[in-house]
Coordinates of C-alpha atoms in Angstrom, one line a residue:
Chain A
M6 CA 5.0 -11.8 -7.3
K7 CA 6.3 -15.3 -7.9
G8 CA 3.6 -16.5 -5.5
L9 CA 0.9 -14.8 -7.4
I10 CA 1.9 -16.4 -10.7
L11 CA 2.3 -19.8 -9.0
K12 CA -1.2 -19.3 -7.6
D13 CA -2.7 -18.9 -11.1
L14 CA -0.8 -21.9 -12.5
L15 CA -1.8 -24.1 -9.6
N16 CA -5.3 -23.0 -10.1
L17 CA -5.2 -23.9 -13.8
K18 CA -3.8 -27.4 -13.1
G19 CA -7.2 -28.9 -13.6
T20 CA -8.0 -26.8 -16.7
F21 CA -4.7 -27.8 -18.3
K22 CA -5.8 -31.5 -18.2
T23 CA -9.1 -30.8 -19.8
L24 CA -7.4 -28.6 -22.4
G25 CA -4.9 -31.4 -23.2
V26 CA -7.7 -33.8 -24.0
M27 CA -9.5 -31.2 -26.2
L28 CA -6.3 -30.5 -27.9
L29 CA -5.7 -34.1 -28.8
L30 CA -9.3 -34.3 -30.1
F31 CA -8.8 -31.2 -32.3
A32 CA -5.5 -32.4 -33.6
V33 CA -7.0 -35.8 -34.6
V34 CA -10.0 -34.2 -36.3
F35 CA -8.5 -31.2 -38.0
I36 CA -4.9 -32.0 -39.0
P37 CA -5.8 -34.8 -41.3
A38 CA -8.3 -32.4 -42.9
G39 CA -5.4 -30.1 -43.6
N40 CA -6.9 -27.3 -41.5
N41 CA -4.1 -25.3 -40.0
F42 CA -6.3 -23.2 -37.8
V43 CA -6.1 -25.8 -35.1
F44 CA -2.7 -24.3 -34.3
G45 CA -4.3 -20.9 -33.8
I46 CA -7.0 -22.3 -31.6
I47 CA -4.5 -23.9 -29.3
I48 CA -2.8 -20.6 -28.6
F49 CA -6.1 -18.8 -28.2
M50 CA -7.4 -21.3 -25.7
F51 CA -4.3 -20.9 -23.6
A52 CA -4.4 -17.2 -23.7
M53 CA -8.1 -17.2 -22.7
M54 CA -7.2 -19.0 -19.5
V55 CA -6.0 -15.8 -18.0
I56 CA -9.7 -14.8 -17.8
T57 CA -10.4 -18.1 -16.1
T58 CA -7.8 -17.2 -13.4
I59 CA -9.5 -13.9 -12.8
S60 CA -12.9 -15.6 -12.5
Y61 CA -11.4 -17.9 -9.9
D62 CA -10.0 -15.0 -8.1
D63 CA -13.3 -13.2 -8.0
L64 CA -15.1 -16.3 -6.8
A65 CA -12.7 -16.6 -3.9
R66 CA -12.6 -12.9 -3.3
W67 CA -8.9 -13.4 -3.6
D68 CA -7.8 -9.9 -4.5
S69 CA -8.8 -8.3 -1.2
Y70 CA -7.1 -11.1 0.6
A71 CA -4.0 -10.8 -1.5
L72 CA -3.8 -7.1 -0.6
T73 CA -3.5 -8.0 3.1
M74 CA -0.3 -9.8 2.2
P75 CA 3.1 -8.2 1.3
V76 CA 1.9 -7.8 -2.3
T77 CA 1.4 -4.4 -4.0
R78 CA -1.4 -3.6 -6.4
K79 CA 1.2 -3.2 -9.1
E80 CA 2.5 -6.7 -8.6
I81 CA -1.0 -8.1 -8.8
V82 CA -1.6 -6.5 -12.2
L83 CA 1.8 -7.2 -13.5
S84 CA 1.5 -10.9 -12.5
K85 CA -1.7 -11.2 -14.6
Y86 CA 0.2 -9.9 -17.6
L87 CA 3.0 -12.3 -17.0
V88 CA 0.5 -15.1 -16.7
L89 CA -1.0 -14.0 -20.0
G90 CA 2.5 -14.1 -21.5
I91 CA 3.4 -17.5 -20.0
L92 CA 0.1 -19.0 -21.2
N93 CA 0.6 -17.5 -24.6
I94 CA 4.1 -18.8 -25.0
T95 CA 3.1 -22.3 -23.7
G96 CA 0.3 -22.3 -26.2
A97 CA 2.7 -21.3 -29.0
I98 CA 5.2 -24.0 -28.1
L99 CA 2.5 -26.6 -27.9
S100 CA 1.1 -25.5 -31.2
L101 CA 4.6 -25.9 -32.8
C102 CA 4.9 -29.4 -31.3
V103 CA 1.5 -30.4 -32.5
G104 CA 2.3 -28.9 -35.9
F105 CA 5.6 -30.8 -36.2
I106 CA 4.2 -34.1 -35.0
G107 CA 1.0 -33.7 -37.0
T108 CA 2.7 -33.0 -40.3
M109 CA 5.2 -35.7 -39.7
V110 CA 2.5 -38.3 -39.0
M111 CA 0.6 -37.2 -42.0
G112 CA 3.7 -37.4 -44.1
R113 CA 3.6 -33.7 -45.1
S114 CA 6.3 -31.2 -44.7
F115 CA 6.2 -28.5 -42.0
S116 CA 5.2 -25.5 -44.0
M117 CA 5.9 -21.8 -43.5
E118 CA 2.2 -21.4 -43.4
I119 CA 1.8 -23.1 -40.1
L120 CA 4.6 -21.0 -38.6
A121 CA 3.0 -17.8 -39.9
I122 CA -0.3 -18.8 -38.5
I123 CA 1.2 -19.5 -35.1
G124 CA 3.1 -16.2 -35.2
V125 CA 0.1 -14.1 -36.2
V126 CA -2.3 -15.8 -33.8
F127 CA 0.3 -15.4 -31.0
L128 CA 0.4 -11.7 -31.6
I129 CA -3.4 -11.5 -31.9
A130 CA -3.8 -13.4 -28.6
I131 CA -1.6 -10.8 -27.0
V132 CA -3.6 -8.0 -28.5
F133 CA -6.8 -9.7 -27.3
G134 CA -5.5 -10.1 -23.8
S135 CA -4.4 -6.4 -23.8
V136 CA -8.0 -5.4 -24.7
M137 CA -9.5 -7.8 -22.2
L138 CA -7.5 -7.2 -19.1
P139 CA -8.3 -3.5 -18.6
L140 CA -12.0 -4.3 -19.4
I141 CA -12.0 -6.9 -16.8
Y142 CA -10.4 -4.7 -14.2
K143 CA -12.9 -1.9 -15.0
F144 CA -16.1 -3.9 -15.3
G145 CA -15.4 -7.3 -13.6
A146 CA -15.0 -10.7 -15.2
E147 CA -18.7 -11.3 -15.4
K148 CA -19.6 -8.2 -17.5
A149 CA -16.4 -8.5 -19.4
R150 CA -17.4 -11.9 -20.4
L151 CA -20.1 -10.4 -22.6
M152 CA -17.6 -8.0 -24.0
L153 CA -15.4 -11.0 -24.6
I154 CA -17.7 -12.3 -27.2
L155 CA -17.7 -9.0 -28.9
C156 CA -13.9 -8.9 -28.7
A157 CA -13.7 -12.4 -30.1
L158 CA -15.6 -11.3 -33.2
I159 CA -13.0 -8.7 -34.0
P160 CA -9.9 -11.0 -34.4
T161 CA -12.1 -13.7 -35.9
G162 CA -13.3 -11.3 -38.5
F163 CA -9.7 -10.1 -38.9
L164 CA -8.5 -13.6 -39.4
L165 CA -11.2 -14.4 -41.9
L166 CA -10.3 -11.2 -43.8
L167 CA -6.7 -12.2 -43.8
E168 CA -7.6 -15.6 -45.2
Q169 CA -9.9 -14.1 -47.8
L170 CA -7.3 -11.8 -49.0
Q171 CA -4.6 -14.4 -48.6
I172 CA -2.4 -12.0 -46.7
P173 CA -1.1 -14.3 -43.9
I174 CA 1.5 -15.9 -46.1
P175 CA 3.9 -13.1 -46.5
T176 CA 6.0 -14.6 -49.3
D177 CA 6.2 -11.5 -51.3
A178 CA 8.6 -8.6 -51.1
N179 CA 8.9 -7.7 -47.5
P180 CA 7.4 -10.2 -45.0
W181 CA 9.7 -9.0 -42.3
L182 CA 8.3 -5.5 -42.5
Y183 CA 4.8 -6.8 -41.9
L184 CA 6.1 -8.8 -39.0
L185 CA 7.9 -5.9 -37.6
I186 CA 5.0 -3.6 -37.8
L187 CA 2.7 -6.2 -36.2
V188 CA 5.1 -6.8 -33.4
A189 CA 5.6 -3.1 -32.7
F190 CA 1.9 -2.6 -32.8
T191 CA 1.3 -5.5 -30.3
L192 CA 4.0 -4.3 -28.0
A193 CA 2.8 -0.8 -27.9
G194 CA -0.8 -2.0 -27.2
L195 CA 0.5 -4.3 -24.4
I196 CA 2.3 -1.5 -22.7
L197 CA -0.6 0.8 -23.0
S198 CA -3.0 -1.8 -21.7
Y199 CA -0.8 -2.5 -18.7
G200 CA -0.6 1.2 -17.9
L201 CA -4.4 1.4 -18.1
S202 CA -5.0 -1.7 -16.0
L203 CA -2.7 -0.4 -13.3
K204 CA -4.4 3.0 -13.2
I205 CA -7.8 1.3 -12.9
Y206 CA -6.6 -1.2 -10.3
E207 CA -4.8 1.4 -8.1
K208 CA -8.1 3.3 -7.7
K209 CA -10.1 0.2 -7.0
E210 CA -11.7 -0.4 -3.5
F211 CA -12.2 -3.8 -2.1
Chain B
M9 CA -2.5 -25.6 42.3
N10 CA -6.3 -25.2 41.9
I11 CA -8.0 -22.0 40.9
I12 CA -11.8 -22.3 40.5
I13 CA -13.7 -19.5 38.9
S14 CA -17.4 -19.0 39.2
N15 CA -19.2 -16.9 36.7
N16 CA -22.3 -16.5 38.9
S17 CA -20.8 -15.5 42.2
G18 CA -21.2 -11.8 41.5
K19 CA -17.5 -11.4 42.6
P20 CA -15.2 -10.0 39.9
I21 CA -13.0 -12.7 38.5
Y22 CA -9.8 -10.9 39.4
E23 CA -11.0 -10.9 43.0
Q24 CA -11.7 -14.6 42.9
I25 CA -8.2 -15.3 41.6
A26 CA -6.5 -13.0 44.1
M27 CA -8.4 -14.4 47.0
Q28 CA -7.6 -18.0 46.2
I29 CA -3.9 -17.3 45.7
K30 CA -3.9 -15.4 49.0
N31 CA -5.5 -18.4 50.7
M32 CA -2.9 -20.7 49.3
I33 CA -0.1 -18.4 50.5
I34 CA -1.5 -18.1 54.0
R35 CA -2.2 -21.8 54.3
G36 CA 1.3 -22.4 53.2
D37 CA 0.4 -24.3 50.1
L38 CA 2.6 -21.9 48.2
A39 CA 6.0 -21.4 49.8
P40 CA 7.8 -18.0 50.0
G41 CA 9.9 -17.6 46.9
E42 CA 7.8 -20.0 44.9
L43 CA 7.2 -19.0 41.2
L44 CA 3.6 -18.4 40.3
P45 CA 2.2 -19.2 36.8
S46 CA 2.7 -16.4 34.4
M47 CA -0.2 -14.1 33.9
R48 CA -0.6 -15.0 30.3
F49 CA -0.5 -18.7 31.0
L50 CA -3.1 -18.3 33.7
A51 CA -5.3 -16.3 31.3
K52 CA -4.9 -19.0 28.7
E53 CA -5.8 -21.9 31.0
L54 CA -8.7 -20.1 32.6
R55 CA -9.8 -18.7 29.3
I56 CA -10.0 -15.2 30.6
S57 CA -8.4 -12.0 29.5
V58 CA -4.8 -11.2 30.4
I59 CA -5.9 -7.9 31.8
T60 CA -8.0 -9.8 34.4
T61 CA -5.1 -11.9 35.6
K62 CA -2.9 -8.8 35.6
R63 CA -5.3 -7.1 37.9
A64 CA -5.4 -10.0 40.2
Y65 CA -1.6 -10.1 40.4
S66 CA -1.2 -6.4 40.9
D67 CA -3.7 -6.6 43.8
L68 CA -1.7 -9.4 45.3
E69 CA 1.4 -7.4 44.9
R70 CA -0.1 -4.3 46.4
D71 CA -1.1 -6.3 49.4
G72 CA 2.4 -7.7 49.7
F73 CA 1.7 -11.3 49.0
I74 CA 3.7 -11.6 45.8
E75 CA 6.6 -9.9 44.2
T76 CA 7.0 -9.4 40.4
V77 CA 10.4 -9.3 38.8
T78 CA 10.3 -8.0 35.2
G79 CA 11.4 -10.7 32.8
K80 CA 11.4 -13.4 35.5
G81 CA 7.8 -13.6 36.7
S82 CA 5.9 -13.3 39.9
F83 CA 7.0 -15.0 43.1
V84 CA 5.4 -15.5 46.5
A85 CA 6.8 -12.8 48.7
N86 CA 9.5 -13.7 51.1
K87 CA 7.6 -12.2 53.9
N88 CA 6.9 -13.9 57.2
M89 CA 3.6 -15.5 56.7
A90 CA 2.8 -15.3 60.4
F91 CA 3.2 -11.5 60.0
I92 CA 0.9 -11.5 57.0
R93 CA -1.7 -13.5 58.9
E94 CA -1.4 -11.0 61.7
E95 CA -2.0 -8.2 59.4
Q96 CA -5.1 -9.9 57.9
L97 CA -6.4 -10.5 61.3
R98 CA -6.1 -6.9 62.2
L99 CA -7.9 -6.0 59.0
A100 CA -10.7 -8.4 59.9
E101 CA -10.8 -6.9 63.4
E102 CA -11.1 -3.4 62.0
C103 CA -14.1 -4.4 59.9
L104 CA -15.8 -6.2 62.7
Q105 CA -15.3 -3.2 64.9
K106 CA -17.3 -1.2 62.4
A107 CA -20.0 -3.9 62.4
V108 CA -20.2 -3.9 66.1
E109 CA -20.5 -0.1 66.2
I110 CA -23.4 -0.2 63.7
A111 CA -25.0 -3.0 65.7
K112 CA -24.7 -1.1 69.0
S113 CA -26.1 2.1 67.5
S114 CA -29.1 0.3 65.9
D115 CA -30.0 -1.9 68.7
I116 CA -28.8 -5.1 67.1
T117 CA -28.1 -7.8 69.6
Y118 CA -24.9 -9.7 70.1
E119 CA -26.7 -12.9 69.2
E120 CA -28.0 -11.5 66.0
L121 CA -24.6 -10.3 65.0
T122 CA -22.9 -13.6 65.7
E123 CA -25.6 -15.3 63.8
I124 CA -24.8 -13.1 60.8
I125 CA -21.1 -13.9 61.1
E126 CA -21.8 -17.6 61.3
V127 CA -24.0 -17.5 58.2
L128 CA -21.6 -15.5 56.3
Y129 CA -18.5 -17.5 57.3
K130 CA -20.0 -20.9 56.7
G131 CA -21.9 -19.8 53.6
E132 CA -18.8 -18.7 51.8
Chain C
M1 CA 5.9 2.2 20.4
N2 CA 3.5 0.5 22.9
N3 CA 0.6 0.1 20.5
A4 CA 0.3 -2.6 17.9
L5 CA -2.2 -0.4 16.2
E6 CA -3.1 3.2 16.5
I7 CA -5.9 4.8 14.4
R8 CA -6.4 8.5 14.6
N9 CA -9.3 10.4 13.1
L10 CA -10.1 8.0 10.4
N11 CA -12.7 9.3 8.0
K12 CA -14.2 7.6 5.0
S13 CA -17.5 8.2 3.2
Y14 CA -19.0 5.6 1.0
G15 CA -22.3 6.7 -0.6
D16 CA -24.6 7.0 2.4
F17 CA -22.3 5.3 4.9
Q18 CA -19.6 7.2 6.8
L19 CA -16.8 6.4 9.2
K20 CA -16.7 9.5 11.4
D21 CA -13.4 10.3 13.1
V22 CA -12.7 6.7 14.2
S23 CA -9.8 6.6 16.7
F24 CA -8.7 3.8 18.9
S25 CA -5.7 1.7 19.6
V26 CA -4.6 -1.9 20.3
P27 CA -2.0 -2.0 23.1
K28 CA 0.8 -4.4 22.5
G29 CA 0.2 -7.8 24.1
S30 CA -3.6 -7.4 24.2
I31 CA -6.7 -8.7 22.6
V32 CA -9.1 -6.0 21.5
G33 CA -12.7 -6.9 20.6
F34 CA -14.1 -4.7 17.9
I35 CA -17.9 -5.0 18.2
G36 CA -21.0 -3.6 16.6
E37 CA -24.0 -4.7 14.6
N38 CA -23.8 -5.7 11.0
G39 CA -23.1 -2.7 8.8
A40 CA -21.8 -0.6 11.7
G41 CA -18.5 -0.1 10.0
K42 CA -16.3 -2.8 11.5
T43 CA -15.2 -4.3 8.1
T44 CA -14.9 -0.8 6.6
T45 CA -12.6 0.2 9.4
L46 CA -10.5 -3.0 9.0
K47 CA -10.3 -2.4 5.2
A48 CA -9.1 1.1 5.7
I49 CA -6.5 -0.1 8.1
L50 CA -5.2 -2.6 5.5
N51 CA -5.4 -0.1 2.6
L52 CA -8.0 -2.2 0.8
I53 CA -10.0 1.0 0.5
H54 CA -8.6 4.6 0.3
R55 CA -9.4 6.7 3.3
D56 CA -10.5 10.3 3.1
S57 CA -8.4 11.4 6.1
G58 CA -6.7 10.2 9.2
T59 CA -3.6 8.2 10.0
V60 CA -3.1 4.5 10.9
E61 CA 0.0 3.2 12.4
I62 CA 0.8 -0.5 12.9
M63 CA 3.8 -1.3 15.2
G64 CA 4.7 2.4 15.0
M65 CA 4.9 2.5 11.2
D66 CA 2.6 4.4 8.9
T67 CA 0.4 2.0 7.0
V68 CA 0.5 3.9 3.8
A69 CA 4.3 4.6 3.7
E70 CA 5.3 1.1 5.0
D71 CA 2.6 -1.0 3.5
K72 CA 4.7 -3.9 2.5
K73 CA 6.9 -4.1 5.6
I74 CA 3.8 -4.0 7.8
K75 CA 2.1 -6.7 5.8
E76 CA 5.1 -9.1 6.2
N77 CA 4.4 -8.9 10.0
I78 CA 0.7 -9.1 10.3
G79 CA -1.7 -12.0 9.8
V80 CA -5.2 -11.2 8.4
V81 CA -8.3 -13.3 8.3
L82 CA -11.2 -11.8 6.3
D83 CA -14.8 -12.8 6.4
G84 CA -15.3 -15.9 4.3
C85 CA -12.7 -18.2 2.7
N86 CA -10.4 -16.6 0.3
F87 CA -8.7 -19.7 -1.1
H88 CA -9.6 -21.0 -4.5
D89 CA -11.8 -24.1 -4.4
N90 CA -9.5 -26.4 -6.3
L91 CA -6.4 -25.8 -4.3
K92 CA -5.1 -28.2 -1.7
T93 CA -3.4 -27.3 1.5
A94 CA 0.1 -28.1 0.1
D95 CA -0.6 -25.7 -2.8
I96 CA -1.2 -22.9 -0.4
S97 CA 2.1 -23.6 1.4
K98 CA 3.9 -23.3 -2.0
M99 CA 2.2 -20.0 -2.8
M100 CA 2.7 -18.4 0.6
G101 CA 6.3 -19.6 0.6
S102 CA 7.0 -17.2 -2.2
I103 CA 4.8 -14.4 -1.0
Y104 CA 6.0 -14.1 2.7
K105 CA 9.7 -13.8 3.4
N106 CA 9.3 -15.7 6.7
W107 CA 6.7 -18.3 5.7
N108 CA 7.3 -21.3 8.0
P109 CA 6.1 -24.5 6.3
V110 CA 6.8 -26.6 9.4
M111 CA 4.6 -24.4 11.5
Y112 CA 1.9 -24.5 8.8
K113 CA 2.0 -28.3 8.9
R114 CA 1.8 -28.2 12.7
Y115 CA -1.4 -26.1 12.5
L116 CA -2.9 -28.4 9.9
A117 CA -2.3 -31.3 12.1
K118 CA -3.6 -29.5 15.2
F119 CA -6.8 -28.6 13.4
K120 CA -7.0 -32.0 11.8
L121 CA -7.2 -30.6 8.2
P122 CA -6.6 -33.2 5.5
D123 CA -3.8 -32.5 3.0
N124 CA -5.1 -34.6 0.1
K125 CA -8.5 -32.9 -0.3
I126 CA -9.4 -29.8 -2.2
I127 CA -10.6 -26.8 -0.2
K128 CA -14.0 -27.0 -1.9
S129 CA -14.7 -30.1 0.2
F130 CA -13.9 -28.4 3.5
S131 CA -16.6 -27.4 6.0
T132 CA -17.0 -23.8 7.0
G133 CA -15.2 -24.5 10.3
M134 CA -12.4 -26.2 8.5
K135 CA -12.0 -23.3 6.1
M136 CA -11.8 -20.9 8.9
K137 CA -9.2 -23.0 10.7
L138 CA -7.2 -23.1 7.6
Q139 CA -7.4 -19.3 7.2
I140 CA -6.2 -18.9 10.8
G141 CA -3.4 -21.4 10.3
V142 CA -2.2 -19.6 7.2
A143 CA -2.5 -16.2 9.0
L144 CA -0.2 -17.5 11.8
S145 CA 2.4 -19.4 9.7
H146 CA 4.5 -16.5 8.7
E147 CA 5.0 -15.7 12.4
P148 CA 3.2 -12.4 12.5
Q149 CA 3.3 -10.0 15.5
F150 CA -0.3 -8.8 15.1
L151 CA -3.4 -10.6 14.0
I152 CA -6.4 -8.8 12.4
L153 CA -9.5 -10.9 12.2
D154 CA -12.8 -10.0 10.7
E155 CA -15.7 -12.1 12.1
A156 CA -13.4 -15.1 12.5
T157 CA -15.6 -17.0 14.9
S158 CA -19.0 -16.0 13.6
G159 CA -21.1 -18.8 12.1
L160 CA -19.0 -21.5 13.7
D161 CA -20.1 -24.2 16.1
P162 CA -19.0 -23.9 19.8
I163 CA -16.4 -26.6 19.5
V164 CA -14.6 -25.0 16.6
R165 CA -14.9 -21.6 18.3
E166 CA -13.3 -23.1 21.4
E167 CA -10.4 -24.5 19.3
I168 CA -9.8 -21.2 17.6
L169 CA -9.9 -19.2 20.9
D170 CA -7.3 -21.7 22.2
V171 CA -5.0 -20.8 19.4
F172 CA -5.5 -17.1 20.0
M173 CA -4.6 -17.5 23.7
D174 CA -1.5 -19.5 22.6
F175 CA -0.6 -16.7 20.3
I176 CA -0.6 -14.0 22.9
Q177 CA 1.5 -16.0 25.3
D178 CA 4.2 -13.9 23.6
E179 CA 3.9 -10.4 25.1
E180 CA 4.8 -8.8 21.8
H181 CA 1.8 -10.3 20.1
S182 CA -1.6 -8.6 19.8
I183 CA -5.0 -9.3 18.3
L184 CA -7.7 -7.2 16.9
I185 CA -10.9 -9.2 16.4
S186 CA -14.1 -7.9 15.0
S187 CA -17.3 -9.6 15.9
H188 CA -21.0 -9.3 16.2
I189 CA -21.1 -12.3 18.5
T190 CA -19.8 -11.0 21.8
S191 CA -19.9 -14.1 24.0
D192 CA -16.4 -15.2 22.8
L193 CA -15.0 -11.8 23.4
D194 CA -16.6 -11.8 26.9
K195 CA -14.0 -14.4 27.7
I196 CA -10.8 -13.4 26.2
A197 CA -10.8 -9.7 25.1
D198 CA -8.8 -7.2 27.2
Y199 CA -10.4 -4.2 25.6
I200 CA -13.7 -3.6 23.9
V201 CA -14.3 -1.0 21.2
L202 CA -17.9 -0.5 20.1
I203 CA -18.7 1.0 16.8
H204 CA -22.2 2.1 15.7
Q205 CA -23.2 3.9 12.5
G206 CA -19.5 4.6 11.7
E207 CA -18.8 6.1 15.1
I208 CA -16.9 4.7 18.1
L209 CA -19.3 4.8 21.0
L210 CA -17.3 3.0 23.6
D211 CA -13.6 2.1 24.1
D212 CA -12.6 0.7 27.5
D213 CA -11.0 -2.2 29.2
K214 CA -13.4 -5.1 29.6
E215 CA -12.6 -5.7 33.2
S216 CA -13.8 -2.2 34.3
L217 CA -16.8 -2.4 32.0
I218 CA -18.0 -5.7 33.4
N219 CA -17.2 -4.9 37.0
G220 CA -18.2 -1.3 36.8
M221 CA -21.3 -1.1 34.7
G222 CA -24.7 -2.4 35.8
S223 CA -28.2 -2.7 34.7
L224 CA -30.6 -0.9 37.1
K225 CA -34.1 -2.1 37.0
C226 CA -36.9 0.1 38.3
G227 CA -40.4 1.5 37.8
T228 CA -41.3 4.9 36.4
E229 CA -41.2 6.8 39.7
D230 CA -37.7 5.5 40.6
F231 CA -36.5 6.3 37.1
N232 CA -37.7 9.8 37.4
K233 CA -35.6 10.2 40.5
L234 CA -32.4 9.4 38.6
D235 CA -30.1 12.2 37.6
K236 CA -29.3 12.4 33.9
D237 CA -25.6 12.0 34.6
E238 CA -26.1 8.9 36.7
Y239 CA -26.8 6.7 33.7
I240 CA -25.5 6.1 30.2
R241 CA -28.5 4.7 28.4
Y242 CA -31.9 3.4 29.3
R243 CA -34.6 1.2 27.7
N244 CA -38.2 1.1 28.8
N245 CA -41.1 -1.2 28.3
A246 CA -44.7 -1.1 29.4
F247 CA -43.8 -2.3 32.9
G248 CA -40.6 -0.5 33.8
Y249 CA -37.1 0.7 33.0
E250 CA -33.7 -0.9 32.5
V251 CA -31.0 1.6 32.9
L252 CA -27.3 1.2 32.1
V253 CA -25.3 2.7 34.9
K254 CA -21.6 3.5 35.1
D255 CA -20.9 2.4 38.7
K256 CA -23.2 -0.4 39.8
G257 CA -21.8 -0.4 43.4
K258 CA -22.4 3.3 43.9
M259 CA -26.0 3.1 42.5
Q260 CA -26.9 0.1 44.6
K261 CA -25.8 2.0 47.7
K262 CA -27.6 5.1 46.7
Y263 CA -30.8 3.3 45.7
P264 CA -30.9 0.2 47.9
E265 CA -34.5 -0.5 47.0
V266 CA -33.9 -1.1 43.3
I267 CA -32.3 -4.0 41.5
V268 CA -28.8 -3.5 40.0
D269 CA -27.6 -6.5 38.0
G270 CA -24.3 -7.1 36.4
V271 CA -24.1 -6.7 32.6
S272 CA -22.5 -8.7 29.9
I273 CA -20.7 -7.1 26.9
E274 CA -23.7 -8.1 24.8
E275 CA -26.1 -6.3 27.1
I276 CA -23.9 -3.2 27.1
M277 CA -23.8 -3.3 23.3
L278 CA -27.6 -3.5 23.2
F279 CA -28.0 -0.6 25.6
Y280 CA -25.7 1.6 23.5
I281 CA -27.4 0.7 20.2
K282 CA -31.0 0.3 21.2
G283 CA -31.2 2.4 24.3
V284 CA -32.0 6.1 24.8
K285 CA -29.5 8.6 26.0

């Protein structure tokens, strides 16, 4: 299992570098403009990399090879979810850092808004991954890529809606309740998604 | 120790190996009690299958030229080589006897027969 | 437990393709050549052995253990090379050692390094830049570096130049110097197997047509060449398959010595594994 996660991270080594440069660019362009969505984008880009790892696996026909090793199908699926988690958390931490440094450089104070955006996008990225992974296992990374665009529209629309209604700044009565519901919802989705992926993957023939 | 294998001789490879080792034993190039290369090593070096070398060794063992001790390997038998040579000679005599019988019954002359033997012996 | 692998009545249907009651074994300490044309069912059989596909029925045992029940334990002890390179393009050889180190309990990084050196594989280049032969050598080096007892190779020498093939065969012969080690190698190129295999298993359209030790095949079987009249004299149980052309017959016979004695006027040639395979696949019963 550790080997499988290591494999994905080693594979992403190159991508991390490109991403770092992009990140810097985004930060330089967007933070001075006061656009806080840059923090969301960072997390999302990181979470998306789990799809890149699956494309790499497909290209190398890795999965059939991995199954000739002392690795179970369950471990292969679980490792992808863990990679998703690791990438998400890395993205969130990086966002926080960029947020702190950015606001400091700009002489602004680190607002609750940034924190809220990071938190919400973090959860959305997990939901997004939860939807994507079973789709990929069912239809393959190539076909799922098309669905990806479709899937991307949903959270984007959701985010725009949130912004329009000015909901993401839960300063009123019960912000913790919102958060709790959101977290519970995400977690339930994640578990469901894992179960589904595993079921699909167990049946797969290579 | 040289073992040369021909792919075009028409003789099975195991036979070629067995014959060459037999020769070495009879000529005294291999002394009684001497350790022979392992079957797997021989297969590896000659790039042939293990089953082929196994067959060669088991033929040699059957004919009393070598002895195999499990876990230790195959050794040249501690038999009197003069005795083995005697046995081989008798075997050759037996075969020639048959040839002579056939020759006599089919009106093949002594000269023709010796000519055949000469050709066969020197051609080998 | 004298067999490294034992397959009994393996069945699998795949749309219009079917494995029909495939049974054969790999005796410990031996090399078994698994031959057949492309699409005959070699890869499907190997995949079923490895649980990459779900079989419809039949049992497979590796080193005496059921492959379904003891999947993980077995896979610690076997080395597998599939057709094509399965490592990601951007990895380097050192990355693979890191990965495999946490996948296999008995991964041996020193042994791996030794294979890399033996095969002259560079450790500072990404795998994308490797040639086909280098990739195959890498796969084989990886497959051997967790000290497996049993190697399963799918088309490991196909598409490689003779020099690389020779290097690889060398490594296989080294591997079976240990009597506990065995190899199952599938191939549609039979000339390599002519040299090193102990047993030959021939599959055609999902069925095993032939399973015998190579020595008796090559020394026993022969190709009898004759005209129509002579062919008509042959008994049906005297031959296995025949092929004919406008000018005569070629007949695969079980015992070439016996046939030559019985029909001294016809030609009986020796046969290679490749010719035997052609007779079975293209010939008439």
